[in-house]
JSON list of C-alpha atoms and ligand atoms in Angstrom, two decimals:
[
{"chain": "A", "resi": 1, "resn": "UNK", "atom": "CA", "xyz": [-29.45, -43.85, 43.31]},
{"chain": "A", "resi": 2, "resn": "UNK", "atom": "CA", "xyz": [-26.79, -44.46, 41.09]},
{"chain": "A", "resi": 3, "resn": "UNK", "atom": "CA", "xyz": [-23.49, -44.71, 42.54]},
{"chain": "A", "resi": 4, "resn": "UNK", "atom": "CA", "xyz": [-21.26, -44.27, 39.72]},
{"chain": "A", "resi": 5, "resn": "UNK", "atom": "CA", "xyz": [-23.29, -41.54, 38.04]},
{"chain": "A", "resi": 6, "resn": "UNK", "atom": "CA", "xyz": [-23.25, -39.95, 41.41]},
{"chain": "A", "resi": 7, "resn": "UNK", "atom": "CA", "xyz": [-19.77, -39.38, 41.46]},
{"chain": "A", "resi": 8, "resn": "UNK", "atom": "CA", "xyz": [-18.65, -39.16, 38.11]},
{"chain": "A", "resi": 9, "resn": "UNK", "atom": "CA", "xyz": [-20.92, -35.91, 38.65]},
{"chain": "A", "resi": 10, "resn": "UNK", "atom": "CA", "xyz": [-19.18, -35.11, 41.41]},
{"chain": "A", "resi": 11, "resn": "UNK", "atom": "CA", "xyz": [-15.90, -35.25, 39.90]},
{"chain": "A", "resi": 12, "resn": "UNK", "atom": "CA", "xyz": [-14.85, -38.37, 42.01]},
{"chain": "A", "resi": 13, "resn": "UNK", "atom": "CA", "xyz": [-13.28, -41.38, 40.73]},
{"chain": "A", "resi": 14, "resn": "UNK", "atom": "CA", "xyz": [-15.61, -44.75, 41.03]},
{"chain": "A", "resi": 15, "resn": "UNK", "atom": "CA", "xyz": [-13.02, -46.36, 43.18]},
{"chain": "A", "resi": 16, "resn": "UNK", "atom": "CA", "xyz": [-13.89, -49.72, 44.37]},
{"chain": "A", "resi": 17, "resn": "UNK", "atom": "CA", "xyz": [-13.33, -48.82, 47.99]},
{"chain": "A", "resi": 18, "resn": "UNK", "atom": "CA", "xyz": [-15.75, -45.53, 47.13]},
{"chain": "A", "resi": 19, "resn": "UNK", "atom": "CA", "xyz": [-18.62, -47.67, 45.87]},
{"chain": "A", "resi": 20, "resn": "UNK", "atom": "CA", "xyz": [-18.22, -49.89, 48.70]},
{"chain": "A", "resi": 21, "resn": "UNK", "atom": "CA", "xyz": [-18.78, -47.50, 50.86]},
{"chain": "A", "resi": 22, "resn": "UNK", "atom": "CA", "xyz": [-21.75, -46.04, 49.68]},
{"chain": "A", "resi": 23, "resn": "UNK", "atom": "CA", "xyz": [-22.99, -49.13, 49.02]},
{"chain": "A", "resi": 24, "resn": "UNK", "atom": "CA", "xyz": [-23.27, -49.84, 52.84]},
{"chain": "A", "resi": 25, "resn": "UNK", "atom": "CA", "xyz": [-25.44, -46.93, 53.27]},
{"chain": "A", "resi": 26, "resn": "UNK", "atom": "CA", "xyz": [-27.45, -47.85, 50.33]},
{"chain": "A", "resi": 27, "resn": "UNK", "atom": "CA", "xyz": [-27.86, -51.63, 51.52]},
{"chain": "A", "resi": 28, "resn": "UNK", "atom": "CA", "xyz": [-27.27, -51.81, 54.78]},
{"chain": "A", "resi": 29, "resn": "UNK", "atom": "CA", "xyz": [-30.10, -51.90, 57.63]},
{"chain": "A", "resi": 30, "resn": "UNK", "atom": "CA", "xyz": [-28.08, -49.07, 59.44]},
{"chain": "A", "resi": 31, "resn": "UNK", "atom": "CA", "xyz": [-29.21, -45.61, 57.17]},
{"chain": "A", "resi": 32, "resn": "UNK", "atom": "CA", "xyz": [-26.82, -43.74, 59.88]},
{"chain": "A", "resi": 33, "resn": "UNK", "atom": "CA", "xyz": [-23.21, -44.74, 60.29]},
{"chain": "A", "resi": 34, "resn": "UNK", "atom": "CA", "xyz": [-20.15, -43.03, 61.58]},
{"chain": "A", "resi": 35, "resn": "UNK", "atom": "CA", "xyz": [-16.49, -43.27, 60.17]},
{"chain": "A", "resi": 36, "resn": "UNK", "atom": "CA", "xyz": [-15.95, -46.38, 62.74]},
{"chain": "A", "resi": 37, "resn": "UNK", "atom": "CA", "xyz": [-19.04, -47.87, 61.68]},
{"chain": "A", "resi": 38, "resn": "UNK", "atom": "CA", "xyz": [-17.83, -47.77, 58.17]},
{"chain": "A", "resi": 39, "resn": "UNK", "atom": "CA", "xyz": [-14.26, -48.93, 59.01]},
{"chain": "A", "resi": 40, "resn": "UNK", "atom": "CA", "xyz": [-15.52, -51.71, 60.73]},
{"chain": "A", "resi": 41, "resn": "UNK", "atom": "CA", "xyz": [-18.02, -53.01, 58.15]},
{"chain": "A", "resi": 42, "resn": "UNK", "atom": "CA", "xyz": [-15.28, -52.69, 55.18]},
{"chain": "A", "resi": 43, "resn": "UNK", "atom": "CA", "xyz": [-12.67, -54.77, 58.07]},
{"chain": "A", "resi": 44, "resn": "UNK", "atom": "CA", "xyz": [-15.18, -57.84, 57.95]},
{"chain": "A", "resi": 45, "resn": "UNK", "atom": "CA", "xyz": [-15.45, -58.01, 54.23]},
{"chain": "A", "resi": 46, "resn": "UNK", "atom": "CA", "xyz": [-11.49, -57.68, 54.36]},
{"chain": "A", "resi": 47, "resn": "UNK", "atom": "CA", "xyz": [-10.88, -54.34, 52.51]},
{"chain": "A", "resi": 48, "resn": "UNK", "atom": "CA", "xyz": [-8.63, -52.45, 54.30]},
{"chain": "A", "resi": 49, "resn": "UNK", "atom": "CA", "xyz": [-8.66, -48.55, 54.91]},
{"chain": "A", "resi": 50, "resn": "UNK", "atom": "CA", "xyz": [-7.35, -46.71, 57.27]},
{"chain": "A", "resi": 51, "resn": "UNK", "atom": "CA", "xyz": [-9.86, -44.61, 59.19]},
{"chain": "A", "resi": 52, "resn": "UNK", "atom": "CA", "xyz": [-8.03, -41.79, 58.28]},
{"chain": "A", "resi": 53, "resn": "UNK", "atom": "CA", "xyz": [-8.47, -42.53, 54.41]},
{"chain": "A", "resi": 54, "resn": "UNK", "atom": "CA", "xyz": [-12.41, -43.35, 55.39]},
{"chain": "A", "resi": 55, "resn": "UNK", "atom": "CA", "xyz": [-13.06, -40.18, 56.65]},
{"chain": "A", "resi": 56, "resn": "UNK", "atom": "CA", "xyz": [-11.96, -38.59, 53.81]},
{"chain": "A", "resi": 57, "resn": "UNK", "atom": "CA", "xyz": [-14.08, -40.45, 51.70]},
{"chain": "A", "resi": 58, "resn": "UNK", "atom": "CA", "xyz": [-16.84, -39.52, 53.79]},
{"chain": "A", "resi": 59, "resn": "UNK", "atom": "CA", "xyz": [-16.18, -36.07, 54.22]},
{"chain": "A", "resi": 60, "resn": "UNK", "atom": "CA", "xyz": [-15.62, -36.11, 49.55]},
{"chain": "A", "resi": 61, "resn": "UNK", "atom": "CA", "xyz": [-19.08, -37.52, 49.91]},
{"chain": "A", "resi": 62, "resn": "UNK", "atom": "CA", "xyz": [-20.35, -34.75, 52.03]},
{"chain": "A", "resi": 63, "resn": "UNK", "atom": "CA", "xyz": [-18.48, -31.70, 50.49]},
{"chain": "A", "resi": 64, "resn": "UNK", "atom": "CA", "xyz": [-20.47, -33.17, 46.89]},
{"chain": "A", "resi": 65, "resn": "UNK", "atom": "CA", "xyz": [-23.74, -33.60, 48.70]},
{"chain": "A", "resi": 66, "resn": "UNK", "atom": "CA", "xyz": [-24.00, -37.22, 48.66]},
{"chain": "A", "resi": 67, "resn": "UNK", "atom": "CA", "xyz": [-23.73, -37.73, 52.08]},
{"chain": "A", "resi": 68, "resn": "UNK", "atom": "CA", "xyz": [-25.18, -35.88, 54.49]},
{"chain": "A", "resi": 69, "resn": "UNK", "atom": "CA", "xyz": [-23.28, -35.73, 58.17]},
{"chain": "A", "resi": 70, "resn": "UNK", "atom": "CA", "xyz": [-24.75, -35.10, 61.00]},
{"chain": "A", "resi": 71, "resn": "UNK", "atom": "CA", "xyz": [-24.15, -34.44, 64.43]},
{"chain": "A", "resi": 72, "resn": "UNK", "atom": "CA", "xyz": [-25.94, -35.60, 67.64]},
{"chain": "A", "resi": 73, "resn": "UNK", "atom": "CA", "xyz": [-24.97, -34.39, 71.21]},
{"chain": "A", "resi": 74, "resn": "UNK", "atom": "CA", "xyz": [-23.26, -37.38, 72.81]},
{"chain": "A", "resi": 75, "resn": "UNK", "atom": "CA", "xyz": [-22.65, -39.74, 69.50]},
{"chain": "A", "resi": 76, "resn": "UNK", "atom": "CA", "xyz": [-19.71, -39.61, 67.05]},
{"chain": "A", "resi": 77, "resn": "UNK", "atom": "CA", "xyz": [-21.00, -37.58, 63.88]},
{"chain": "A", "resi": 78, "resn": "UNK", "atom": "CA", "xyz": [-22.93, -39.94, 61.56]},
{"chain": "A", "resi": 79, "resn": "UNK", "atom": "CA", "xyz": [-23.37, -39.50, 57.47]},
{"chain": "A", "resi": 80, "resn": "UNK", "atom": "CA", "xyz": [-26.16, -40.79, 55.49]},
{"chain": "A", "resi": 81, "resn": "UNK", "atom": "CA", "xyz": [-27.54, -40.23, 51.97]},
{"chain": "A", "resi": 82, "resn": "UNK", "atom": "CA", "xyz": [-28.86, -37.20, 50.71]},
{"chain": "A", "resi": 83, "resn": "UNK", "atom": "CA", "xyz": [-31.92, -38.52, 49.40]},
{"chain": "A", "resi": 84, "resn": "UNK", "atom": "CA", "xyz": [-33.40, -35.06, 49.05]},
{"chain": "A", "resi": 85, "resn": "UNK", "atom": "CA", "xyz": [-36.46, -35.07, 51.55]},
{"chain": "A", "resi": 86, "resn": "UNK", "atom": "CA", "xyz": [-35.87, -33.93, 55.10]},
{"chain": "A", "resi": 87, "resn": "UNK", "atom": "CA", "xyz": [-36.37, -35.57, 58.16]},
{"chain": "A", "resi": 88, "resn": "UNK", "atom": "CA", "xyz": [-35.80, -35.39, 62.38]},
{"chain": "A", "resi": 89, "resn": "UNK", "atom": "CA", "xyz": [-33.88, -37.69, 64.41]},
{"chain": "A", "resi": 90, "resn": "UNK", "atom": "CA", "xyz": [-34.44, -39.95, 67.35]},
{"chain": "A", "resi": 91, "resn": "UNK", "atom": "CA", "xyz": [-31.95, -40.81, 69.09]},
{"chain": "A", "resi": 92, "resn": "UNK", "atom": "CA", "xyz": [-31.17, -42.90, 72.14]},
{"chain": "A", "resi": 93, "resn": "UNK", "atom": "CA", "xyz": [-28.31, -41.63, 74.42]},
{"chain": "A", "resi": 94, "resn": "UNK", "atom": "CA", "xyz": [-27.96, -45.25, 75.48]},
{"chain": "A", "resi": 95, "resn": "UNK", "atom": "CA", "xyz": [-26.72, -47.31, 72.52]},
{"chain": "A", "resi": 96, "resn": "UNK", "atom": "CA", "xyz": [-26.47, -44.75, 69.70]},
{"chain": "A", "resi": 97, "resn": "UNK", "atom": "CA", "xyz": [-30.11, -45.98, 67.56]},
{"chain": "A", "resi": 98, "resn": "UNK", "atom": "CA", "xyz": [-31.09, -43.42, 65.34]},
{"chain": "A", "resi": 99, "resn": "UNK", "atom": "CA", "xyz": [-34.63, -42.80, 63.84]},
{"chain": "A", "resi": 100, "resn": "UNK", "atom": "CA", "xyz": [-36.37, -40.60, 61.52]},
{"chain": "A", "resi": 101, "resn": "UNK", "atom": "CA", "xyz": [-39.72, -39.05, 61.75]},
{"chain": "A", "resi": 102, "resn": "UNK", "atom": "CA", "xyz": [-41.81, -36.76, 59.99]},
{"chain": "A", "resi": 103, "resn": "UNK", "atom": "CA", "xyz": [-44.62, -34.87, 61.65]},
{"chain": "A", "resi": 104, "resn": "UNK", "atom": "CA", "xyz": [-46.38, -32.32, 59.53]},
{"chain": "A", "resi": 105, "resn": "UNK", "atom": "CA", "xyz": [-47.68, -30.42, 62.74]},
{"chain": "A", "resi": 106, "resn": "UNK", "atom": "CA", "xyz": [-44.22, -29.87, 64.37]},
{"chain": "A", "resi": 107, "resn": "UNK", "atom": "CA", "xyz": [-42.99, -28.60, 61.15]},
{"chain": "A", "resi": 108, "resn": "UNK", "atom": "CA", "xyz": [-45.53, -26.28, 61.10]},
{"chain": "A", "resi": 109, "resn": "UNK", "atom": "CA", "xyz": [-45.21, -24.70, 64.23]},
{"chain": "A", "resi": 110, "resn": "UNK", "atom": "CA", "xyz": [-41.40, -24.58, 63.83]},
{"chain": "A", "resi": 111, "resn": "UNK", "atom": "CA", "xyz": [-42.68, -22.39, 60.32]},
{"chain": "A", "resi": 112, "resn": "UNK", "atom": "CA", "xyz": [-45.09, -20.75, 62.61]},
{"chain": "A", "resi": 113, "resn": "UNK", "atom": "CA", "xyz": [-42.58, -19.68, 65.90]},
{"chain": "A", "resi": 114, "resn": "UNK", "atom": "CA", "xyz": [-39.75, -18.55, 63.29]},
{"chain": "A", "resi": 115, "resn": "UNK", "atom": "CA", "xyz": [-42.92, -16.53, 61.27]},
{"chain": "A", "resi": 116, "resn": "UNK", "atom": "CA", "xyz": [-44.15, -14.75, 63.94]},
{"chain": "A", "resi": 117, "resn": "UNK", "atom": "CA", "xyz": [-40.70, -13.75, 65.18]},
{"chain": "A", "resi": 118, "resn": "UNK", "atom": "CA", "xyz": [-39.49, -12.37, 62.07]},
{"chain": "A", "resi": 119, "resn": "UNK", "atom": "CA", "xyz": [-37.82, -15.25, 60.91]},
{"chain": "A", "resi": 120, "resn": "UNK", "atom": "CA", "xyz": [-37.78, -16.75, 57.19]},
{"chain": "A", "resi": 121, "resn": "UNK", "atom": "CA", "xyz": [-36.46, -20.32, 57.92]},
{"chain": "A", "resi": 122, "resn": "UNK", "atom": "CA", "xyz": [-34.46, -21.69, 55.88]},
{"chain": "A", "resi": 123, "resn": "UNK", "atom": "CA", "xyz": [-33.53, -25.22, 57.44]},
{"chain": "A", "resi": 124, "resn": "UNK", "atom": "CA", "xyz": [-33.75, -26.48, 60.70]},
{"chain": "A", "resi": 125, "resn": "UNK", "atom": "CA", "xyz": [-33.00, -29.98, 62.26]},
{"chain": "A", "resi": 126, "resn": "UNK", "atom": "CA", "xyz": [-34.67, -31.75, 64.89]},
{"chain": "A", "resi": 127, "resn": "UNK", "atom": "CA", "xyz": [-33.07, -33.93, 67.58]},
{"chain": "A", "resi": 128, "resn": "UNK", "atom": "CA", "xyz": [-35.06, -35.91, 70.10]},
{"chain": "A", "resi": 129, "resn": "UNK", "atom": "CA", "xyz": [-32.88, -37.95, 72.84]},
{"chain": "A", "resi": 130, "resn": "UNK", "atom": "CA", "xyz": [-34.03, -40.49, 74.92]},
{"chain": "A", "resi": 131, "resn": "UNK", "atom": "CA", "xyz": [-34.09, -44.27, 75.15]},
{"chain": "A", "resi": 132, "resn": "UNK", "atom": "CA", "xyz": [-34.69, -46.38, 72.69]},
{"chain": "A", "resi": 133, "resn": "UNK", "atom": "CA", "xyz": [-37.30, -49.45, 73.50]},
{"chain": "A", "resi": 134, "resn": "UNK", "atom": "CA", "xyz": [-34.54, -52.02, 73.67]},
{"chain": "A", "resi": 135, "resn": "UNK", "atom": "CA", "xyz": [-32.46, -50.09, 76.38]},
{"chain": "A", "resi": 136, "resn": "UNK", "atom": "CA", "xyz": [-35.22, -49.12, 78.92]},
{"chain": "A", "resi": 137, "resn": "UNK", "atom": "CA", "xyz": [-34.97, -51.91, 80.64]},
{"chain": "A", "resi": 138, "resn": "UNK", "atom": "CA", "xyz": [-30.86, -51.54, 80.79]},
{"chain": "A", "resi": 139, "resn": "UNK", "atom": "CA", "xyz": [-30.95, -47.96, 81.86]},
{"chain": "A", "resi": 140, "resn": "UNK", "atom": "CA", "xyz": [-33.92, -48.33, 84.57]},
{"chain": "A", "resi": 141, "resn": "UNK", "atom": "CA", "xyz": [-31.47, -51.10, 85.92]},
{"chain": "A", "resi": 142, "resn": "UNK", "atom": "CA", "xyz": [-28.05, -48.87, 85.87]},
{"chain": "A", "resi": 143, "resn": "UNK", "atom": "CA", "xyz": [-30.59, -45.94, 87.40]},
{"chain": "A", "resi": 144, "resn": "UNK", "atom": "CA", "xyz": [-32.15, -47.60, 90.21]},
{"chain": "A", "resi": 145, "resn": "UNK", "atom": "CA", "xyz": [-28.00, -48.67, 91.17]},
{"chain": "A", "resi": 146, "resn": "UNK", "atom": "CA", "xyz": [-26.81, -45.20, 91.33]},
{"chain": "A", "resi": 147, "resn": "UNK", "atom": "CA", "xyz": [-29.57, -44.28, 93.38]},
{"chain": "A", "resi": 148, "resn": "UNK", "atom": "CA", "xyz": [-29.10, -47.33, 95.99]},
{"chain": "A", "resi": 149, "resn": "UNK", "atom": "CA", "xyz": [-25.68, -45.78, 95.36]},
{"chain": "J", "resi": 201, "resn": "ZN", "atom": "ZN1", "xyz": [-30.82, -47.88, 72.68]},
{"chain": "J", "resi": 202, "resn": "ZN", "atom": "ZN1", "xyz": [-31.55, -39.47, 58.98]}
]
């Protein structure tokens, strides 16, 4: 992607702090971060805006379809880029890890059950909750307590 192309299309100034933070969703090893995620990355490399002011820049994004935000049950909304493919979600209710899957059979028979109930579908999204490998062992632990009670 190119950044400043990107939103000199989208009628947005190339501010530092703006490339910076798209940057972290173009670099980082995180695809799906929320406005505190964001804030916090720009506080360690010392730039400082407000959350408020990051927000805004991620809701510009959005509004100019760079961004993408989503929102999970249970999690702060998260943005990431609109890289034009879809995708589902994994998510663990635990610490927050998102993944992305594609399975050509569920998206057929999401086609298929809005088909043969009259429905043309237009977009759907997919959210799978659970617990993510590096929690089980956390939330087994915290389960078995609250039964011992
Ligand atoms: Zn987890
Ligand atoms: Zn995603």
């Amino acid at each position: 992607m190119d950044i400043p192309k990107e939103l000199r299309e989208s009628g947005l100034k190339a501010t530092f702090p703006r490339l910076r933070v798209l940057q972290l969703f173009q670099d980082g090893k995180n695809k799906h971060l929320s406005a505190d995620d964001v804030y916090r990355l720009l506080r360690e490399e010392d730039i400082d805006l407000g959350l408020a002011t990051v927000y805004r820049v991620l809701m510009q994004f959005a509004t100019a379809g760079i961004l993408i935000r989503r929102q999970f049950d249970s999690v702060a909304s998260v943005f990431e880029l609109n890289e034009g493919g879809h995708h589902d979600h994994l998510v663990c209710t635990n610490c927050g890890k998102m993944e992305e899957f594609l399975d050509s059979s569920i998206e057929e028979r999401q086609e298929e059950v809005a088909r043969t109930r009259g429905f043309t579908l237009m977009e759907h999204s997919l959210s799978l909750y659970g617990t993510c490998a590096a929690c089980i062992d956390i939330v087994a632990a915290r389960q078995k307590k609250i039964r011992r009670g």
